[in-house]
Amino acid sequence: MNEHKDEQKLLDFLKKYRPIPPESSPDFEERIFRAITQESPIKASKFRPLEGGKLYLFPRFTWSIAAGIFVALLGIFAGNYYGNFSAKVEPLDDHHLEDFLVNNWQSTMDDISLEIVNSSDEN
Amino acid sequence: MSTKVKDSDLSLIEACVRGEHAAFRVLYQKYQHKVRSTLYQLCGSSLLDDLVQEVFLRVWKGLSTLRHREYFSTWLYRITWNVATDQRQSFAQQHSLRSQLQTHERGDSSHSDRVTNDLILLHYQDLVQRGLTQLSLDHRSVIVLHDLEDLPQKEVAEILGIPVGTVKSRLFHARAAMRQFLEREGVQL
């Protein structure tokens, strides 16, 4: 209780005898407005404001650019990944390759011999 | 300055954003006493006019970026605080020089200071000013904004960018230091 009273006395003293600033020079207001006339208000995109104690580190369009770059990079990586996946060819072993060639050759020969037979029949 | 500005201020701000100098003049005339007083209590009289001008130039340039215009006064105090801290180094040197000069002046006229009430008033004002000067800027700021400018602790926290708990803690230590200084100078509270 006493502490509260003491604190109130201190606050009353500070308020009663608070320093009073010296008066500004008579042409001070005009000086400010001369300076302001030379400055135009800066648009939001060129300024990083402090609003309600919150600092906006970057303007919003910067984040849009960053997001765009991220999506593009993601697309490139995804393209590479799936591209490599679909282009992958399992190495054939020699037996499979040999069988394939023989069968292929054999079927070609069968077709030719069949054509010869057909043409002789027609004659 | 209240926490939220009135509708008339909002329309003034809108006009300023459109580039109307006359509206900004009204805004300046309304708030310049508070800005001047706060800067004086934070930084002293050296370069006071320059600092006030800097605050209002920053306000003019930045008004179009202010989204929550109802919190204009908090934003204005924040800019005032930024200008004060930007000048902290040079002011610290100037304050110490001025304090030495004032000490000499007081030594010369210490008897006459107590003759009239006006002089006693000036003496106490000088004590409070010197008491504020001997505080760190962090402690001085909470005393000036909360105890002298009557801003609520929550708003002080927003202006300084610190938690409310830190404001309370700084207030406690700042008042203790202020009390010690005043008692050393012979003030009975």
Short mmCIF file of C-alpha atoms in Angstrom, two decimals:
data_model
loop_
_atom_site.label_atom_id
_atom_site.label_comp_id
_atom_site.label_asym_id
_atom_site.label_seq_id
_atom_site.Cartn_x
_atom_site.Cartn_y
_atom_site.Cartn_z
CA MET A 1 0.00 0.00 0.00
CA ASN A 2 2.82 2.37 1.01
CA GLU A 3 4.76 1.36 -2.09
CA HIS A 4 1.80 2.29 -4.25
CA LYS A 5 1.53 5.68 -2.54
CA ASP A 6 5.24 6.31 -2.94
CA GLU A 7 5.04 5.39 -6.60
CA GLN A 8 2.09 7.74 -7.10
CA LYS A 9 4.05 10.57 -5.44
CA LEU A 10 6.93 9.96 -7.82
CA LEU A 11 4.62 9.96 -10.85
CA ASP A 12 2.90 13.15 -9.68
CA PHE A 13 6.27 14.83 -9.25
CA LEU A 14 7.44 13.75 -12.70
CA LYS A 15 4.25 14.96 -14.35
CA LYS A 16 4.22 18.26 -12.47
CA TYR A 17 7.82 19.07 -13.32
CA ARG A 18 8.12 17.37 -16.68
CA PRO A 19 10.54 19.22 -18.94
CA ILE A 20 8.84 21.66 -21.29
CA PRO A 21 10.41 21.84 -24.73
CA PRO A 22 11.61 25.20 -25.99
CA GLU A 23 9.39 26.90 -28.53
CA SER A 24 10.21 26.27 -32.14
CA SER A 25 11.49 29.11 -34.26
CA PRO A 26 8.72 31.24 -35.89
CA ASP A 27 9.45 30.05 -39.41
CA PHE A 28 9.79 26.40 -38.41
CA GLU A 29 6.41 25.29 -39.78
CA GLU A 30 7.15 26.92 -43.13
CA ARG A 31 10.55 25.24 -43.18
CA ILE A 32 8.90 21.83 -42.80
CA PHE A 33 6.39 22.52 -45.55
CA ARG A 34 9.08 23.77 -47.90
CA ALA A 35 10.84 20.44 -47.37
CA ILE A 36 7.60 18.52 -47.85
CA THR A 37 6.81 20.34 -51.08
CA GLN A 38 9.98 18.86 -52.51
CA GLU A 39 8.98 15.36 -51.43
CA SER A 40 6.03 13.45 -52.79
CA PRO A 41 4.44 10.66 -50.74
CA ILE A 42 6.15 7.38 -51.56
CA LYS A 43 3.98 4.63 -53.00
CA ALA A 44 3.50 1.49 -50.97
CA SER A 45 5.58 -0.69 -53.27
CA LYS A 46 8.65 1.51 -52.73
CA PHE A 47 8.52 1.68 -48.97
CA ARG A 48 8.84 -0.81 -46.16
CA PRO A 49 6.44 0.39 -43.50
CA LEU A 50 6.22 -0.19 -39.80
CA GLU A 51 2.60 -0.76 -38.95
CA GLY A 52 1.43 -1.45 -35.46
CA GLY A 53 4.91 -2.57 -34.54
CA LYS A 54 5.01 -5.14 -37.37
CA LEU A 55 7.81 -4.88 -39.84
CA TYR A 56 7.07 -5.89 -43.41
CA LEU A 57 10.47 -7.12 -44.52
CA PHE A 58 9.67 -7.34 -48.24
CA PRO A 59 6.89 -5.97 -50.40
CA ARG A 60 4.34 -8.54 -51.52
CA PHE A 61 5.39 -8.65 -55.16
CA THR A 62 8.81 -9.91 -54.02
CA TRP A 63 7.13 -12.91 -52.48
CA SER A 64 5.23 -13.51 -55.75
CA ILE A 65 8.50 -13.57 -57.69
CA ALA A 66 10.07 -15.93 -55.16
CA ALA A 67 7.06 -18.24 -55.34
CA GLY A 68 7.23 -18.21 -59.16
CA ILE A 69 10.92 -19.16 -59.13
CA PHE A 70 10.23 -21.94 -56.65
CA VAL A 71 7.42 -23.42 -58.79
CA ALA A 72 9.62 -23.23 -61.91
CA LEU A 73 12.48 -25.03 -60.15
CA LEU A 74 10.07 -27.64 -58.86
CA GLY A 75 8.84 -28.20 -62.42
CA ILE A 76 12.40 -28.62 -63.71
CA PHE A 77 13.29 -31.12 -61.01
CA ALA A 78 10.04 -33.05 -61.49
CA GLY A 79 10.59 -33.11 -65.26
CA ASN A 80 14.09 -34.41 -64.84
CA TYR A 81 13.01 -37.05 -62.37
CA TYR A 82 10.11 -38.46 -64.43
CA GLY A 83 12.01 -37.96 -67.69
CA ASN A 84 14.86 -40.12 -66.41
CA PHE A 85 12.40 -42.65 -65.04
CA SER A 86 10.59 -43.15 -68.37
CA ALA A 87 13.80 -43.18 -70.42
CA LYS A 88 15.35 -45.90 -68.33
CA VAL A 89 15.90 -49.12 -70.36
CA GLU A 90 16.69 -52.36 -68.66
CA PRO A 91 19.86 -53.87 -70.13
CA LEU A 92 19.04 -57.00 -72.11
CA ASP A 93 21.13 -60.04 -71.53
CA ASP A 94 22.74 -61.77 -74.53
CA HIS A 95 20.36 -64.76 -74.54
CA HIS A 96 17.28 -62.58 -74.78
CA LEU A 97 18.83 -60.54 -77.55
CA GLU A 98 19.83 -63.67 -79.48
CA ASP A 99 16.36 -65.21 -79.10
CA PHE A 100 14.79 -61.97 -80.27
CA LEU A 101 17.00 -61.84 -83.40
CA VAL A 102 16.44 -65.48 -84.26
CA ASN A 103 12.68 -65.27 -83.83
CA ASN A 104 12.51 -62.05 -85.74
CA TRP A 105 14.63 -63.47 -88.56
CA GLN A 106 12.63 -66.67 -88.57
CA SER A 107 9.30 -64.91 -88.83
CA THR A 108 10.60 -62.75 -91.66
CA MET A 109 11.77 -65.84 -93.52
CA ASP A 110 8.38 -67.50 -92.91
CA ASP A 111 6.62 -64.51 -94.44
CA ILE A 112 8.83 -64.57 -97.52
CA SER A 113 8.46 -68.32 -98.05
CA LEU A 114 4.70 -67.96 -97.63
CA GLU A 115 4.64 -65.22 -100.31
CA ILE A 116 6.61 -67.44 -102.68
CA VAL A 117 4.22 -70.32 -102.14
CA ASN A 118 1.19 -68.12 -102.71
CA SER A 119 2.57 -66.61 -105.88
CA SER A 120 3.42 -70.08 -107.33
CA ASP A 121 -0.11 -71.27 -106.50
CA GLU A 122 -1.59 -68.33 -108.38
CA ASN A 123 0.51 -69.10 -111.40
CA MET B 1 -2.71 11.22 -28.63
CA SER B 2 -5.19 8.40 -28.14
CA THR B 3 -4.76 4.79 -29.19
CA LYS B 4 -7.16 5.08 -32.10
CA VAL B 5 -7.53 8.22 -34.13
CA LYS B 6 -10.88 9.87 -34.81
CA ASP B 7 -12.76 9.80 -38.09
CA SER B 8 -11.70 13.38 -38.80
CA ASP B 9 -8.09 12.28 -38.59
CA LEU B 10 -8.79 9.39 -40.94
CA SER B 11 -10.14 11.75 -43.57
CA LEU B 12 -7.13 14.01 -43.03
CA ILE B 13 -4.82 11.06 -43.60
CA GLU B 14 -6.71 10.13 -46.78
CA ALA B 15 -6.27 13.69 -48.04
CA CYS B 16 -2.55 13.60 -47.21
CA VAL B 17 -2.16 10.37 -49.17
CA ARG B 18 -3.73 12.17 -52.14
CA GLY B 19 -0.94 14.73 -51.75
CA GLU B 20 -2.90 17.58 -50.18
CA HIS B 21 -0.45 19.75 -48.27
CA ALA B 22 -3.19 21.68 -46.50
CA ALA B 23 -4.46 18.48 -44.85
CA PHE B 24 -0.96 17.60 -43.73
CA ARG B 25 -0.58 21.06 -42.22
CA VAL B 26 -3.65 20.42 -40.05
CA LEU B 27 -2.28 17.02 -39.05
CA TYR B 28 1.08 18.62 -38.23
CA GLN B 29 -0.50 21.35 -36.11
CA LYS B 30 -2.50 18.75 -34.21
CA TYR B 31 0.36 16.40 -33.36
CA GLN B 32 3.52 18.52 -33.41
CA HIS B 33 3.32 19.42 -29.70
CA LYS B 34 3.30 15.75 -28.70
CA VAL B 35 6.10 14.87 -31.08
CA ARG B 36 8.16 17.86 -29.94
CA SER B 37 7.58 17.12 -26.27
CA THR B 38 8.46 13.42 -26.64
CA LEU B 39 11.60 14.16 -28.62
CA TYR B 40 12.66 16.79 -26.11
CA GLN B 41 12.24 14.38 -23.20
CA LEU B 42 14.07 11.63 -25.07
CA CYS B 43 16.85 13.65 -26.68
CA GLY B 44 17.03 17.12 -25.14
CA SER B 45 16.95 20.46 -26.92
CA SER B 46 19.91 20.00 -29.25
CA LEU B 47 18.77 19.70 -32.86
CA LEU B 48 15.19 19.47 -31.62
CA ASP B 49 13.79 21.36 -34.63
CA ASP B 50 15.73 19.13 -37.03
CA LEU B 51 14.42 15.98 -35.36
CA VAL B 52 10.81 17.19 -35.41
CA GLN B 53 11.22 18.02 -39.10
CA GLU B 54 12.67 14.56 -39.75
CA VAL B 55 9.69 12.90 -38.04
CA PHE B 56 7.14 14.78 -40.13
CA LEU B 57 9.06 14.22 -43.34
CA ARG B 58 9.04 10.47 -42.64
CA VAL B 59 5.33 10.66 -41.85
CA TRP B 60 4.62 12.48 -45.12
CA LYS B 61 6.62 9.99 -47.14
CA GLY B 62 5.24 6.94 -45.39
CA LEU B 63 1.55 7.77 -44.96
CA SER B 64 0.52 5.99 -48.14
CA THR B 65 1.97 2.76 -46.77
CA LEU B 66 0.07 2.91 -43.49
CA ARG B 67 -2.56 0.16 -43.72
CA HIS B 68 -4.19 0.49 -40.31
CA ARG B 69 -4.81 4.21 -40.33
CA GLU B 70 -6.83 4.05 -37.13
CA TYR B 71 -3.50 3.39 -35.37
CA PHE B 72 -1.88 6.50 -36.80
CA SER B 73 -0.80 7.81 -33.38
CA THR B 74 1.01 4.57 -32.49
CA TRP B 75 2.73 4.69 -35.88
CA LEU B 76 3.66 8.34 -35.32
CA TYR B 77 5.17 7.52 -31.92
CA ARG B 78 7.06 4.65 -33.52
CA ILE B 79 8.58 7.00 -36.08
CA THR B 80 9.39 9.48 -33.30
CA TRP B 81 11.11 6.69 -31.38
CA ASN B 82 13.06 5.64 -34.49
CA VAL B 83 14.26 9.20 -35.10
CA ALA B 84 15.28 9.51 -31.45
CA THR B 85 17.26 6.26 -31.50
CA ASP B 86 18.89 7.16 -34.82
CA GLN B 87 20.35 10.22 -33.10
CA ARG B 88 21.24 8.44 -29.84
CA GLN B 89 25.00 8.57 -30.19
CA SER B 90 25.35 12.23 -31.00
CA PHE B 91 22.82 13.20 -28.38
CA ALA B 92 24.62 11.27 -25.66
CA GLN B 93 27.71 13.39 -26.26
CA GLN B 94 25.78 16.64 -26.44
CA HIS B 95 23.87 15.84 -23.26
CA SER B 96 27.00 15.24 -21.23
CA LEU B 97 28.46 18.55 -22.43
CA ARG B 98 25.26 20.40 -21.64
CA SER B 99 25.00 18.79 -18.21
CA GLN B 100 28.49 20.04 -17.37
CA LEU B 101 27.56 23.56 -18.45
CA GLN B 102 24.36 23.46 -16.43
CA THR B 103 26.25 22.26 -13.36
CA HIS B 104 28.51 25.29 -13.60
CA GLU B 105 25.54 27.60 -14.06
CA ARG B 106 23.79 26.13 -11.03
CA GLY B 107 26.90 26.56 -8.93
CA ASP B 108 26.94 30.24 -9.75
CA SER B 109 23.32 30.88 -8.90
CA SER B 110 22.41 28.18 -6.37
CA HIS B 111 21.27 30.72 -3.74
CA SER B 112 19.08 32.77 -6.01
CA ASP B 113 17.43 29.58 -7.42
CA ARG B 114 15.42 29.16 -4.25
CA VAL B 115 14.27 32.73 -3.89
CA THR B 116 11.07 32.57 -5.90
CA ASN B 117 8.59 29.84 -6.77
CA ASP B 118 9.26 30.28 -10.46
CA LEU B 119 12.89 29.50 -9.96
CA ILE B 120 12.04 26.47 -7.84
CA LEU B 121 9.79 25.27 -10.63
CA LEU B 122 12.62 25.69 -13.12
CA HIS B 123 14.95 23.89 -10.75
CA TYR B 124 12.66 20.88 -10.45
CA GLN B 125 12.11 20.79 -14.21
CA ASP B 126 15.83 20.77 -14.66
CA LEU B 127 16.12 17.93 -12.13
CA VAL B 128 13.56 15.80 -13.96
CA GLN B 129 15.30 16.52 -17.26
CA ARG B 130 18.68 15.54 -15.80
CA GLY B 131 17.11 12.50 -14.15
CA LEU B 132 15.79 11.37 -17.52
CA THR B 133 19.16 12.01 -19.11
CA GLN B 134 21.00 9.76 -16.67
CA LEU B 135 18.66 6.85 -17.48
CA SER B 136 19.47 4.48 -20.33
CA LEU B 137 17.47 5.16 -23.47
CA ASP B 138 15.41 1.99 -22.88
CA HIS B 139 14.40 3.11 -19.39
CA ARG B 140 13.92 6.72 -20.40
CA SER B 141 11.60 5.69 -23.22
CA VAL B 142 9.16 3.77 -21.02
CA ILE B 143 9.05 6.58 -18.44
CA VAL B 144 8.43 9.20 -21.14
CA LEU B 145 5.84 7.23 -23.10
CA HIS B 146 3.97 5.68 -20.16
CA ASP B 147 4.40 8.01 -17.18
CA LEU B 148 4.65 11.36 -18.96
CA GLU B 149 2.72 10.83 -22.22
CA ASP B 150 0.12 8.58 -20.50
CA LEU B 151 0.20 5.87 -23.14
CA PRO B 152 -1.06 2.44 -21.99
CA GLN B 153 1.58 -0.25 -21.45
CA LYS B 154 0.25 -2.29 -24.38
CA GLU B 155 0.75 0.61 -26.78
CA VAL B 156 4.21 1.32 -25.40
CA ALA B 157 5.05 -2.34 -26.06
CA GLU B 158 3.85 -1.99 -29.67
CA ILE B 159 5.80 1.22 -30.22
CA LEU B 160 9.04 -0.17 -28.85
CA GLY B 161 8.52 -3.65 -30.30
CA ILE B 162 8.90 -5.43 -26.94
CA PRO B 163 6.60 -7.63 -24.79
CA VAL B 164 4.33 -5.97 -22.22
CA GLY B 165 6.21 -7.83 -19.47
CA THR B 166 9.43 -6.13 -20.54
CA VAL B 167 7.68 -2.75 -20.41
CA LYS B 168 6.58 -3.45 -16.81
CA SER B 169 10.07 -4.58 -15.84
CA ARG B 170 11.74 -1.54 -17.42
CA LEU B 171 9.21 0.77 -15.77
CA PHE B 172 10.00 -0.72 -12.37
CA HIS B 173 13.76 -0.25 -12.76
CA ALA B 174 13.46 3.15 -14.43
CA ARG B 175 11.27 4.53 -11.64
CA ALA B 176 13.64 3.15 -9.01
CA ALA B 177 16.61 4.83 -10.72
CA MET B 178 14.65 8.07 -11.08
CA ARG B 179 13.67 8.03 -7.41
CA GLN B 180 17.28 7.42 -6.34
CA PHE B 181 18.48 10.30 -8.50
CA LEU B 182 15.86 12.72 -7.14
CA GLU B 183 16.60 11.71 -3.54
CA ARG B 184 20.31 12.24 -4.10
CA GLU B 185 19.45 15.74 -5.33
CA GLY B 186 17.55 16.43 -2.11
CA VAL B 187 13.98 15.91 -3.29
CA GLN B 188 11.69 14.45 -0.61
CA LEU B 189 8.97 12.31 -2.18
#
